PDB file of N, CA and C in Angstrom:
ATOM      1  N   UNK O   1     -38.590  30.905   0.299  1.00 54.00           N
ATOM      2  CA  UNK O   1     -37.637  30.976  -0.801  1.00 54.00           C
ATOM      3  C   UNK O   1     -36.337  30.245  -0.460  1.00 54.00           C
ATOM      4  N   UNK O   2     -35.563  30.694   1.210  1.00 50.00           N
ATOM      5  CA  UNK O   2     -34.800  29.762   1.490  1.00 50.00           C
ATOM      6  C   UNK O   2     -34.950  28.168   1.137  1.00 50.00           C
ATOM      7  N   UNK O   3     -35.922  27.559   1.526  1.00 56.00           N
ATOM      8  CA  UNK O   3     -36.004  26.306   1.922  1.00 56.00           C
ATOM      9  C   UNK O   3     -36.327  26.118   0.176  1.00 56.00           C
ATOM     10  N   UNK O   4     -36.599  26.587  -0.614  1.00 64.00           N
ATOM     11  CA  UNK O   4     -36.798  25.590  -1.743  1.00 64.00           C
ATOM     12  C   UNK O   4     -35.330  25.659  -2.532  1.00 64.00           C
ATOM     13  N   UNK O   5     -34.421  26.939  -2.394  1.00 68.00           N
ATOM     14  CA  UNK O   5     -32.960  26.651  -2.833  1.00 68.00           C
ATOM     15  C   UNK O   5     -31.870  25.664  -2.349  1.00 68.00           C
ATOM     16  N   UNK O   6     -32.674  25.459  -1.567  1.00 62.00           N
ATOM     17  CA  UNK O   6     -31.826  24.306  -0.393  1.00 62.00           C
ATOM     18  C   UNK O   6     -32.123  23.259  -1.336  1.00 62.00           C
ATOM     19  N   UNK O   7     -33.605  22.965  -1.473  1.00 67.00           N
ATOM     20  CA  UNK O   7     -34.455  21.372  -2.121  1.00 67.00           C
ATOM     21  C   UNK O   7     -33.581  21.508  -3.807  1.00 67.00           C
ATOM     22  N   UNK O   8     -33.405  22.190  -4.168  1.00 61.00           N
ATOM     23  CA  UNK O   8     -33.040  22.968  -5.579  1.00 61.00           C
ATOM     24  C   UNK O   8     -31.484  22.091  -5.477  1.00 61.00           C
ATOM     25  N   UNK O   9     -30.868  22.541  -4.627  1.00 64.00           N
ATOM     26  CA  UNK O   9     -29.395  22.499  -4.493  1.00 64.00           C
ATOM     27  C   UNK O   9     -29.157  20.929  -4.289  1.00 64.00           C
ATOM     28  N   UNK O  10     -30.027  20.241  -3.272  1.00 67.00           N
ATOM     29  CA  UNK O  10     -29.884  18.937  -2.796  1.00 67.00           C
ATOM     30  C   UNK O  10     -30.110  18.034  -3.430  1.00 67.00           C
ATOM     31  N   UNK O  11     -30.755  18.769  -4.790  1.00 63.00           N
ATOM     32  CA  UNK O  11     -31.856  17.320  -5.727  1.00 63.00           C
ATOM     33  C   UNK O  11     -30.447  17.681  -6.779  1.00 63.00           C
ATOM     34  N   UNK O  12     -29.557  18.728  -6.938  1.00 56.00           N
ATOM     35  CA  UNK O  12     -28.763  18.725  -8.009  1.00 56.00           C
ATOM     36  C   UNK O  12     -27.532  17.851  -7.692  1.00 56.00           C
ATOM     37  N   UNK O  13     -27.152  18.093  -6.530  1.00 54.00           N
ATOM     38  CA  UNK O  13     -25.727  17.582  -5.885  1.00 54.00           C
ATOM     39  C   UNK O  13     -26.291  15.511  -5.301  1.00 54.00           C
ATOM     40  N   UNK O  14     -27.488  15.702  -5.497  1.00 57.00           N
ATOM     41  CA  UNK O  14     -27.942  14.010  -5.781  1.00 57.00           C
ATOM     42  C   UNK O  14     -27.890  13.584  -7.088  1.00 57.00           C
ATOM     43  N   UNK O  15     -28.153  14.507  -7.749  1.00 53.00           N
ATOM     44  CA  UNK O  15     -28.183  14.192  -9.386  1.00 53.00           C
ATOM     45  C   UNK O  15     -26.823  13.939  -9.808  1.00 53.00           C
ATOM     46  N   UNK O  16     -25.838  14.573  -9.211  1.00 53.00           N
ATOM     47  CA  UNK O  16     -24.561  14.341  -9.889  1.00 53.00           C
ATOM     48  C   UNK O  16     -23.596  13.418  -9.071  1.00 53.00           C
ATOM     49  N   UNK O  17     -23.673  12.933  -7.828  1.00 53.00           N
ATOM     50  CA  UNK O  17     -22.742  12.574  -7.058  1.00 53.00           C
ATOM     51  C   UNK O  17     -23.492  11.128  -6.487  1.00 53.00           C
ATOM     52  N   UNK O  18     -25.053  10.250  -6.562  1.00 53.00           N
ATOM     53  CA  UNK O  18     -25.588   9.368  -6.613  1.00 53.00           C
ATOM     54  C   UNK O  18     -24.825   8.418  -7.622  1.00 53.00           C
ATOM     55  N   UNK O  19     -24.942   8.791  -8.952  1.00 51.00           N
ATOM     56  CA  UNK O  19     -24.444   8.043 -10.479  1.00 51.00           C
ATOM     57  C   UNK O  19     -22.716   7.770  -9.923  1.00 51.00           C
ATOM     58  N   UNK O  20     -21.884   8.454  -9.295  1.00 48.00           N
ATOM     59  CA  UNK O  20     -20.571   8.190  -9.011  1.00 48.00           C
ATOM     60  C   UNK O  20     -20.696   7.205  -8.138  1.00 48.00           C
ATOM     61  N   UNK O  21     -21.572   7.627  -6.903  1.00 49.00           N
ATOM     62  CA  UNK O  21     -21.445   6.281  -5.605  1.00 49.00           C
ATOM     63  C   UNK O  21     -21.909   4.880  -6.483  1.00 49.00           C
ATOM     64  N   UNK O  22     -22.986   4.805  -7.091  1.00 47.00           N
ATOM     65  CA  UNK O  22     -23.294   3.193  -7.899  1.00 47.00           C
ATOM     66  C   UNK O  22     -22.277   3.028  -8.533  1.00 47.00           C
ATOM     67  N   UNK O  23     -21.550   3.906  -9.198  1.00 44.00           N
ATOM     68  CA  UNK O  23     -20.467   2.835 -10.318  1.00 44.00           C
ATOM     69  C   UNK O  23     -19.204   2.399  -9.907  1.00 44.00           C
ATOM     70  N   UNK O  24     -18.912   3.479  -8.270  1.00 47.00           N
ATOM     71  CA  UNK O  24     -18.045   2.688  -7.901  1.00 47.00           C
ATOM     72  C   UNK O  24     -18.131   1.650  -6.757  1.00 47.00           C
ATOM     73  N   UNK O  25     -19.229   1.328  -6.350  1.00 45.00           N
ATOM     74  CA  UNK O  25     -19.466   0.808  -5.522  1.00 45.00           C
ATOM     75  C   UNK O  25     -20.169  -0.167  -5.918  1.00 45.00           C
ATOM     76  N   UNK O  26     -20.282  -0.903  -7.163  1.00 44.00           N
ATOM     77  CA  UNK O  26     -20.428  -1.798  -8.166  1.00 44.00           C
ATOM     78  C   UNK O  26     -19.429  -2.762  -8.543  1.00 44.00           C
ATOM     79  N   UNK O  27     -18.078  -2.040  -8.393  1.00 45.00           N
ATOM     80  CA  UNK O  27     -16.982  -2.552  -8.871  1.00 45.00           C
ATOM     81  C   UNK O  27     -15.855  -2.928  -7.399  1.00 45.00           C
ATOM     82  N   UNK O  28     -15.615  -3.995  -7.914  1.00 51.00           N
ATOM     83  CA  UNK O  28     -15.056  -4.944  -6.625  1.00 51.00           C
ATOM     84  C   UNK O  28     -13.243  -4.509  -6.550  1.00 51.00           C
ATOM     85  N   UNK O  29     -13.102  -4.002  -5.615  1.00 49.00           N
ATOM     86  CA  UNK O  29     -11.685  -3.177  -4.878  1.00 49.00           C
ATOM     87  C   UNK O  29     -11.276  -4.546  -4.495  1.00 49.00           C
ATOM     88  N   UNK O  30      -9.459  -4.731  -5.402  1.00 51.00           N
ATOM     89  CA  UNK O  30      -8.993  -5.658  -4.816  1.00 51.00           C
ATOM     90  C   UNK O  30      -7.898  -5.288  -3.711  1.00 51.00           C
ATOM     91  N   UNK O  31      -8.086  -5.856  -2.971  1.00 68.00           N
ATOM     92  CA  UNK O  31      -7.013  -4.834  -1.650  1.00 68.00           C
ATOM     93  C   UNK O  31      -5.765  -5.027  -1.855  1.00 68.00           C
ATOM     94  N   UNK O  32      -5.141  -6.545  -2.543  1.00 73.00           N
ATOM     95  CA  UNK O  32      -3.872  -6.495  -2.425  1.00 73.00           C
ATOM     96  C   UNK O  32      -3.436  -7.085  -3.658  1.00 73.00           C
ATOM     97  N   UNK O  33      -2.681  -6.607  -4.592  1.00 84.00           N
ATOM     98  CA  UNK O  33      -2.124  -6.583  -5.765  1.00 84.00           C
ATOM     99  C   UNK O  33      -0.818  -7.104  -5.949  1.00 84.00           C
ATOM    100  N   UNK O  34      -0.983  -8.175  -6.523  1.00 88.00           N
ATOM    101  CA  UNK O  34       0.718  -8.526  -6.912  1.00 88.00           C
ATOM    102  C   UNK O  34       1.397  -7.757  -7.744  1.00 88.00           C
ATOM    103  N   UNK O  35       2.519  -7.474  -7.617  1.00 88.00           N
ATOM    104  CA  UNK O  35       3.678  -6.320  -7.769  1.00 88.00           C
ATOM    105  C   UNK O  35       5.103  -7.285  -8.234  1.00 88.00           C
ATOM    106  N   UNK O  36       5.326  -8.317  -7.443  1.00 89.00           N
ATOM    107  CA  UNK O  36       6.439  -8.648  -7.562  1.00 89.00           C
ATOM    108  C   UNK O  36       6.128 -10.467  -7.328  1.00 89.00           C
ATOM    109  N   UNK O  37       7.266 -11.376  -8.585  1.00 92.00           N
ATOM    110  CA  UNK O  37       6.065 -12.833  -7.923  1.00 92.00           C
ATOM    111  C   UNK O  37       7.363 -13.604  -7.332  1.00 92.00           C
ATOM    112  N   UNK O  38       6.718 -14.467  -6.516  1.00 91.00           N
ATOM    113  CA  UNK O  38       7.847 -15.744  -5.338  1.00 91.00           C
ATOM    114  C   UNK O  38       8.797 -16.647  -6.724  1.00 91.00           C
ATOM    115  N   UNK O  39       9.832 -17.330  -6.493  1.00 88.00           N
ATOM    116  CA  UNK O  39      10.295 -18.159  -6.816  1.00 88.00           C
ATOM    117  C   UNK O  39      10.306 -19.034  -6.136  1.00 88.00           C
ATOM    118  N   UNK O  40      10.142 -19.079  -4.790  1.00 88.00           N
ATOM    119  CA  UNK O  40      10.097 -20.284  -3.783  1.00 88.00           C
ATOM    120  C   UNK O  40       9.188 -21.444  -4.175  1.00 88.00           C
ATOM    121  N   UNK O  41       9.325 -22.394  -3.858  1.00 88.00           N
ATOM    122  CA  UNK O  41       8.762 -23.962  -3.669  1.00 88.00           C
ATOM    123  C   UNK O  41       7.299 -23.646  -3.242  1.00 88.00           C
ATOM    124  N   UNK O  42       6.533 -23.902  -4.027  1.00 89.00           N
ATOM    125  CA  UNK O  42       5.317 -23.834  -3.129  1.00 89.00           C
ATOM    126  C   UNK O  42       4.501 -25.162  -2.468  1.00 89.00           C
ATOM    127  N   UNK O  43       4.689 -25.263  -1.382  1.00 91.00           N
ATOM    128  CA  UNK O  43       3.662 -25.855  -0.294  1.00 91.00           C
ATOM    129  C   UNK O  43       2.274 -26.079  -0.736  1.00 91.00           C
ATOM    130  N   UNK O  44       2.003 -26.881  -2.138  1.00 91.00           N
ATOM    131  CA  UNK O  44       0.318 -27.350  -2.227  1.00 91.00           C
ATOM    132  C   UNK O  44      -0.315 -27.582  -0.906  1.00 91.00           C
ATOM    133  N   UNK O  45      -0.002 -28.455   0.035  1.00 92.00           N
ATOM    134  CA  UNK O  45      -1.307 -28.952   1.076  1.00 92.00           C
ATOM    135  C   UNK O  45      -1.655 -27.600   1.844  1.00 92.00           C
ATOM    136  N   UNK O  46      -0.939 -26.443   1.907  1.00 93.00           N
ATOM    137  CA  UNK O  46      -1.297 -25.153   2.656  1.00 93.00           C
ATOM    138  C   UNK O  46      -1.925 -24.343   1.664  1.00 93.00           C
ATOM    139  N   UNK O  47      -2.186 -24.039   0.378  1.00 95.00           N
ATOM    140  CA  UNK O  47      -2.703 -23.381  -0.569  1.00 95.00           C
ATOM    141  C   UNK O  47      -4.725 -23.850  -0.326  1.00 95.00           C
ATOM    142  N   UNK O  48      -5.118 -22.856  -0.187  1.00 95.00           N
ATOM    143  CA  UNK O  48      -6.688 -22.889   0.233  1.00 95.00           C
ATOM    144  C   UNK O  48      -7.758 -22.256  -0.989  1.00 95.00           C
ATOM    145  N   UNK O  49      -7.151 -21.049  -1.628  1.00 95.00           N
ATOM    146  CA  UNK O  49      -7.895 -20.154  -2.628  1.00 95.00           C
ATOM    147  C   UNK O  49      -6.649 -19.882  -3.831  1.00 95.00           C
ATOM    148  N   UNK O  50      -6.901 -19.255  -4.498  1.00 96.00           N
ATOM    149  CA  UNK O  50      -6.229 -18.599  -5.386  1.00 96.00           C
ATOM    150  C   UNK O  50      -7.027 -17.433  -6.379  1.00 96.00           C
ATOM    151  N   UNK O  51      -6.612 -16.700  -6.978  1.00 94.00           N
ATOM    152  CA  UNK O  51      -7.254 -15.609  -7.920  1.00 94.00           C
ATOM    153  C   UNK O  51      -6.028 -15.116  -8.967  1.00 94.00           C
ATOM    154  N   UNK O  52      -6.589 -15.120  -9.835  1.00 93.00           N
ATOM    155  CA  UNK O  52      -6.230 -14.470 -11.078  1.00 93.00           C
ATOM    156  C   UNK O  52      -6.172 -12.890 -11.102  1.00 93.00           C
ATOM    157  N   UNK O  53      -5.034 -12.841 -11.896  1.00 90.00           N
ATOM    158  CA  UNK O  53      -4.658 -11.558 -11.773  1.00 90.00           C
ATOM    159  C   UNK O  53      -3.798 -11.088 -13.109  1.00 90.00           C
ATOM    160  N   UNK O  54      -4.381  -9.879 -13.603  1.00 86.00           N
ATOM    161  CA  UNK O  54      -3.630  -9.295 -14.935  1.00 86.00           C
ATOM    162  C   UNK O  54      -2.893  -8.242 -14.920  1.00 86.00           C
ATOM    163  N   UNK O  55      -3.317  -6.969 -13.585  1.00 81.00           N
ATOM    164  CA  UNK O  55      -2.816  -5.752 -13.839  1.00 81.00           C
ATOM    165  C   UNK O  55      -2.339  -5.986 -12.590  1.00 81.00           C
ATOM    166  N   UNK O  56      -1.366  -5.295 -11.847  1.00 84.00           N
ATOM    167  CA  UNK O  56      -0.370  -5.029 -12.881  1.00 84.00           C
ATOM    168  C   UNK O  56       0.717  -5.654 -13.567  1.00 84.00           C
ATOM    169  N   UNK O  57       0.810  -6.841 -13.139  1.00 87.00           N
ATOM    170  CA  UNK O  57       1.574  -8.001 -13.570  1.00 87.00           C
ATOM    171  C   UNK O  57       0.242  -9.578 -13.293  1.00 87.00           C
ATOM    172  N   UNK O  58       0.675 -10.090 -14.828  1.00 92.00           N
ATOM    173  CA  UNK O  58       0.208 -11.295 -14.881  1.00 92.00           C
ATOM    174  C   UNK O  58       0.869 -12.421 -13.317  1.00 92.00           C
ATOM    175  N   UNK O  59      -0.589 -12.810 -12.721  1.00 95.00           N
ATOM    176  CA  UNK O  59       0.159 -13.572 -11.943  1.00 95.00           C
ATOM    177  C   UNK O  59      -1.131 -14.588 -11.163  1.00 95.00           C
ATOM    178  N   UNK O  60      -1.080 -15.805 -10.648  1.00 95.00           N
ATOM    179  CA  UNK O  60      -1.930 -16.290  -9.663  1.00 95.00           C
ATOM    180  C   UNK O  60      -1.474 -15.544  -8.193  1.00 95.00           C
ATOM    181  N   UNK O  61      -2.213 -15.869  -7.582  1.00 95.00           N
ATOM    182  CA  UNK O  61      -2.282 -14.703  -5.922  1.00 95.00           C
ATOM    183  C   UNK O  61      -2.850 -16.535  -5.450  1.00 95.00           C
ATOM    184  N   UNK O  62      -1.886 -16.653  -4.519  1.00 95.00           N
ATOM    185  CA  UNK O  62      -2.648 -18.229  -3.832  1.00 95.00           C
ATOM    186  C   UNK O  62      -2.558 -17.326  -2.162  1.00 95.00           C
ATOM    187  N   UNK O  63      -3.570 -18.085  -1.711  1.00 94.00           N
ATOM    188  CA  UNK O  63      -3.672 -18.041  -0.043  1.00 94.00           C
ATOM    189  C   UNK O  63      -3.891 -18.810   0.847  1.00 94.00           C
ATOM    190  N   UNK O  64      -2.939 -18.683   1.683  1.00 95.00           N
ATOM    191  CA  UNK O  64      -2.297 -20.140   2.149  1.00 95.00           C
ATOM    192  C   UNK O  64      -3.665 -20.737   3.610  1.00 95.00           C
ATOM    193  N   UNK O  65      -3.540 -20.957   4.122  1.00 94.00           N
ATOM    194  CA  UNK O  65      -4.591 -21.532   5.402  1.00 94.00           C
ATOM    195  C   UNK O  65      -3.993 -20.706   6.558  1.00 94.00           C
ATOM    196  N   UNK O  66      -2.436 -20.236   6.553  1.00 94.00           N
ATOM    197  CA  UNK O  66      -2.527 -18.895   7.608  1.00 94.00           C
ATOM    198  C   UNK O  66      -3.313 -17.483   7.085  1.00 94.00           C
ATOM    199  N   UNK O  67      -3.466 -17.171   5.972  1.00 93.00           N
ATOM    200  CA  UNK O  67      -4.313 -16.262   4.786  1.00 93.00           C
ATOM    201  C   UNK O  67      -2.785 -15.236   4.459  1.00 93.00           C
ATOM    202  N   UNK O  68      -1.974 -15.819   4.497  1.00 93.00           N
ATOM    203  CA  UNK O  68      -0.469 -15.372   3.666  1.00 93.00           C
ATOM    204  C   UNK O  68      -0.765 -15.444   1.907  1.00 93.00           C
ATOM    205  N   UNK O  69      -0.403 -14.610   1.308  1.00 93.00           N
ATOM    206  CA  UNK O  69      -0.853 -14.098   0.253  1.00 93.00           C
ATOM    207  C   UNK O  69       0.547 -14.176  -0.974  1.00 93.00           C
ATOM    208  N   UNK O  70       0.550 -15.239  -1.484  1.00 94.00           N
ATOM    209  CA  UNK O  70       1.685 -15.701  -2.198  1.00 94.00           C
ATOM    210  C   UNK O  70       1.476 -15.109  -3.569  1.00 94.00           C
ATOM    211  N   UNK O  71       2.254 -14.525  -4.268  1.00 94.00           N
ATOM    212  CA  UNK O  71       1.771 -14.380  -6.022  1.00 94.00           C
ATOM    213  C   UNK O  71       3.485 -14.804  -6.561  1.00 94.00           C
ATOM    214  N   UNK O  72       2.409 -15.828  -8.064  1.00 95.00           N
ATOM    215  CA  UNK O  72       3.718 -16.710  -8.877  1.00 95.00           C
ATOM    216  C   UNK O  72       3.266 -16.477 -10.596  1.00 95.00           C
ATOM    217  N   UNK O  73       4.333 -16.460 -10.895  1.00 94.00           N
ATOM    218  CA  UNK O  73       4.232 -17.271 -12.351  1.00 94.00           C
ATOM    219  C   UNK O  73       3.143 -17.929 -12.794  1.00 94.00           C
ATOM    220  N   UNK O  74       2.086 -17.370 -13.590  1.00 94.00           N
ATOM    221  CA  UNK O  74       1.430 -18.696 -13.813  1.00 94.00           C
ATOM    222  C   UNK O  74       1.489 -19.905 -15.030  1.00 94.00           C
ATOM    223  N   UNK O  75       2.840 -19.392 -15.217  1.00 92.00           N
ATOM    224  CA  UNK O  75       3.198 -20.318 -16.527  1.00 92.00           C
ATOM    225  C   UNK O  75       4.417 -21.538 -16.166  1.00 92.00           C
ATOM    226  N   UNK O  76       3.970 -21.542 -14.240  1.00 86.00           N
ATOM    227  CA  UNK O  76       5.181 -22.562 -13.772  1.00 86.00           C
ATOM    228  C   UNK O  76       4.539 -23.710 -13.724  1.00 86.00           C
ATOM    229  N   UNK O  77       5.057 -24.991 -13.985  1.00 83.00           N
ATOM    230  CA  UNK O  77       4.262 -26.085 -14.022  1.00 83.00           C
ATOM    231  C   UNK O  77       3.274 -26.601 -12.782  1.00 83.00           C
ATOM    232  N   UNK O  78       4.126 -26.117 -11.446  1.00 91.00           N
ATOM    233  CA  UNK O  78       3.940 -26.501 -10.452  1.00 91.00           C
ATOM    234  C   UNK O  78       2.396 -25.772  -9.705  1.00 91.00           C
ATOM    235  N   UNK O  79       2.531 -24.258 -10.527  1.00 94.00           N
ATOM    236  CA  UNK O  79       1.103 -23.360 -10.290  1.00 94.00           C
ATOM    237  C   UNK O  79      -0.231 -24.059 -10.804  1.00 94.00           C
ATOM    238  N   UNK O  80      -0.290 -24.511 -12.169  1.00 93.00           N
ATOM    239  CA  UNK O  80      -1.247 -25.765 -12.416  1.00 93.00           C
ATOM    240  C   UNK O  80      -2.011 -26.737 -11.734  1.00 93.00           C
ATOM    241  N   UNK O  81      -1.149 -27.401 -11.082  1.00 93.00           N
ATOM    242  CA  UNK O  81      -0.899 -28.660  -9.858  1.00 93.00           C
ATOM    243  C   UNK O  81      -1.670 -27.894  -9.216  1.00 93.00           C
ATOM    244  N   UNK O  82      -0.975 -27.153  -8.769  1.00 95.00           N
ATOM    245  CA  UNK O  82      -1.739 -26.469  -7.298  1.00 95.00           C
ATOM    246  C   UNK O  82      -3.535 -26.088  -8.105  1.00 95.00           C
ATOM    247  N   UNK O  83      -2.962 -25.341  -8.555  1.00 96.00           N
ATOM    248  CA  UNK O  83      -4.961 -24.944  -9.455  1.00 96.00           C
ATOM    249  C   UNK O  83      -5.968 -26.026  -9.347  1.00 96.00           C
ATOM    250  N   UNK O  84      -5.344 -27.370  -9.678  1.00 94.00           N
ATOM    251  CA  UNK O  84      -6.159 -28.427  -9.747  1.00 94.00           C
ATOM    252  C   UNK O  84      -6.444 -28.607  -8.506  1.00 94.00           C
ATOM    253  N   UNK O  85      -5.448 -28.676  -7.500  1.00 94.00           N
ATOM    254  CA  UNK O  85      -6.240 -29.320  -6.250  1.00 94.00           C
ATOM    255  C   UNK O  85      -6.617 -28.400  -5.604  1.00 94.00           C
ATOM    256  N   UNK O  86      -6.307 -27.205  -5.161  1.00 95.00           N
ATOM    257  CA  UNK O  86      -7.410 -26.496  -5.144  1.00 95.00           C
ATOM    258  C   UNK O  86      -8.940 -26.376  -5.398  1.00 95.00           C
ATOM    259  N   UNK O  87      -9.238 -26.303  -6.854  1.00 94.00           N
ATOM    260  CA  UNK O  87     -10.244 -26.900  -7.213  1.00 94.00           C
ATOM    261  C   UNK O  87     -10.941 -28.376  -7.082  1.00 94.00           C
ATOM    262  N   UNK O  88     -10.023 -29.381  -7.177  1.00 92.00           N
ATOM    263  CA  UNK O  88     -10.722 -30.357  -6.300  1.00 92.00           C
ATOM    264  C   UNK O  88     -11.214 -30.277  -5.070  1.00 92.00           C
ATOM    265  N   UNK O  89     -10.264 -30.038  -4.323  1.00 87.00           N
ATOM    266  CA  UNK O  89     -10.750 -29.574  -2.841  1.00 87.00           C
ATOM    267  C   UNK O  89     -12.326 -28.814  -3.034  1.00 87.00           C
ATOM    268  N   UNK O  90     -12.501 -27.922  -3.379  1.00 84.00           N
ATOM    269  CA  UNK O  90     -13.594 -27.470  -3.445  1.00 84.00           C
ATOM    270  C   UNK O  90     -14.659 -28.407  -4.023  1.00 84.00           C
ATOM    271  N   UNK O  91     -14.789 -28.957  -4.897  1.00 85.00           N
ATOM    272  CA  UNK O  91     -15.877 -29.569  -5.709  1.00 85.00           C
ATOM    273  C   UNK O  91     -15.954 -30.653  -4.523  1.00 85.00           C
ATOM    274  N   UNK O  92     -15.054 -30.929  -4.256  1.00 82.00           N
ATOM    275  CA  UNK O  92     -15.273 -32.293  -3.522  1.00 82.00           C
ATOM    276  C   UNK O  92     -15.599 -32.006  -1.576  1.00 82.00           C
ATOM    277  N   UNK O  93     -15.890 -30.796  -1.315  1.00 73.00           N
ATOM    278  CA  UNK O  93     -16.573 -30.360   0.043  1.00 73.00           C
ATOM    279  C   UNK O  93     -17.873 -29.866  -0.434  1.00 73.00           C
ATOM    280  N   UNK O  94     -18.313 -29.395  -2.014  1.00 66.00           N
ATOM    281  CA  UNK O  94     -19.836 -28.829  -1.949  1.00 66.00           C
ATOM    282  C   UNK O  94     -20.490 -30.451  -2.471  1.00 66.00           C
ATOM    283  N   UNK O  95     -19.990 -31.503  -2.298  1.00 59.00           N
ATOM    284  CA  UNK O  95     -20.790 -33.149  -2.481  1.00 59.00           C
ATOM    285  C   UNK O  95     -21.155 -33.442  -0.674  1.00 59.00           C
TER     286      UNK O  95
END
């Protein structure tokens, strides 16, 4: 009788706490969030990645080749520029 309240208990607390581990462990944790964005000059030839970002402030997140983690404006002309070569850079190492 023990051992089947156990199987009873284990198949319920799988039933309810399985469905939580998939949905969050589905969804991609960003570790570091822009909060506040640079005004400084940005350094294109050191910019390597970048990502988009809405919450909690609209912003690009660039990362530099030390993996320094810059977030700007993305309505500055100069953030563009950078977007493009960025993206060149890439297209033009998967040829």
């Amino acid at each position: 009788l023990w051992l089947n309240i156990n199987i009873v208990l284990t198949a319920f607390f799988m039933y309810l706490f399985f469905p939580l581990l998939g949905s969050i462990g589905s969804q991609p944790m960003r570790k570091f969030s822009c909060v506040r964005l640079s005004t400084k000059q940005l350094n294109i030839r050191n910019l390597v990645s970048y990502e988009k970002q809405q919450v909690p402030v609209d912003a690009i997140m660039f990362i530099t080749t030390k993996g320094i983690k810059i977030c700007v404006n993305p309505n500055h002309k100069q953030v563009q520029a950078a977007i493009n070569k960025i993206n060149q850079k890439r297209t033009t190492k998967g040829k």
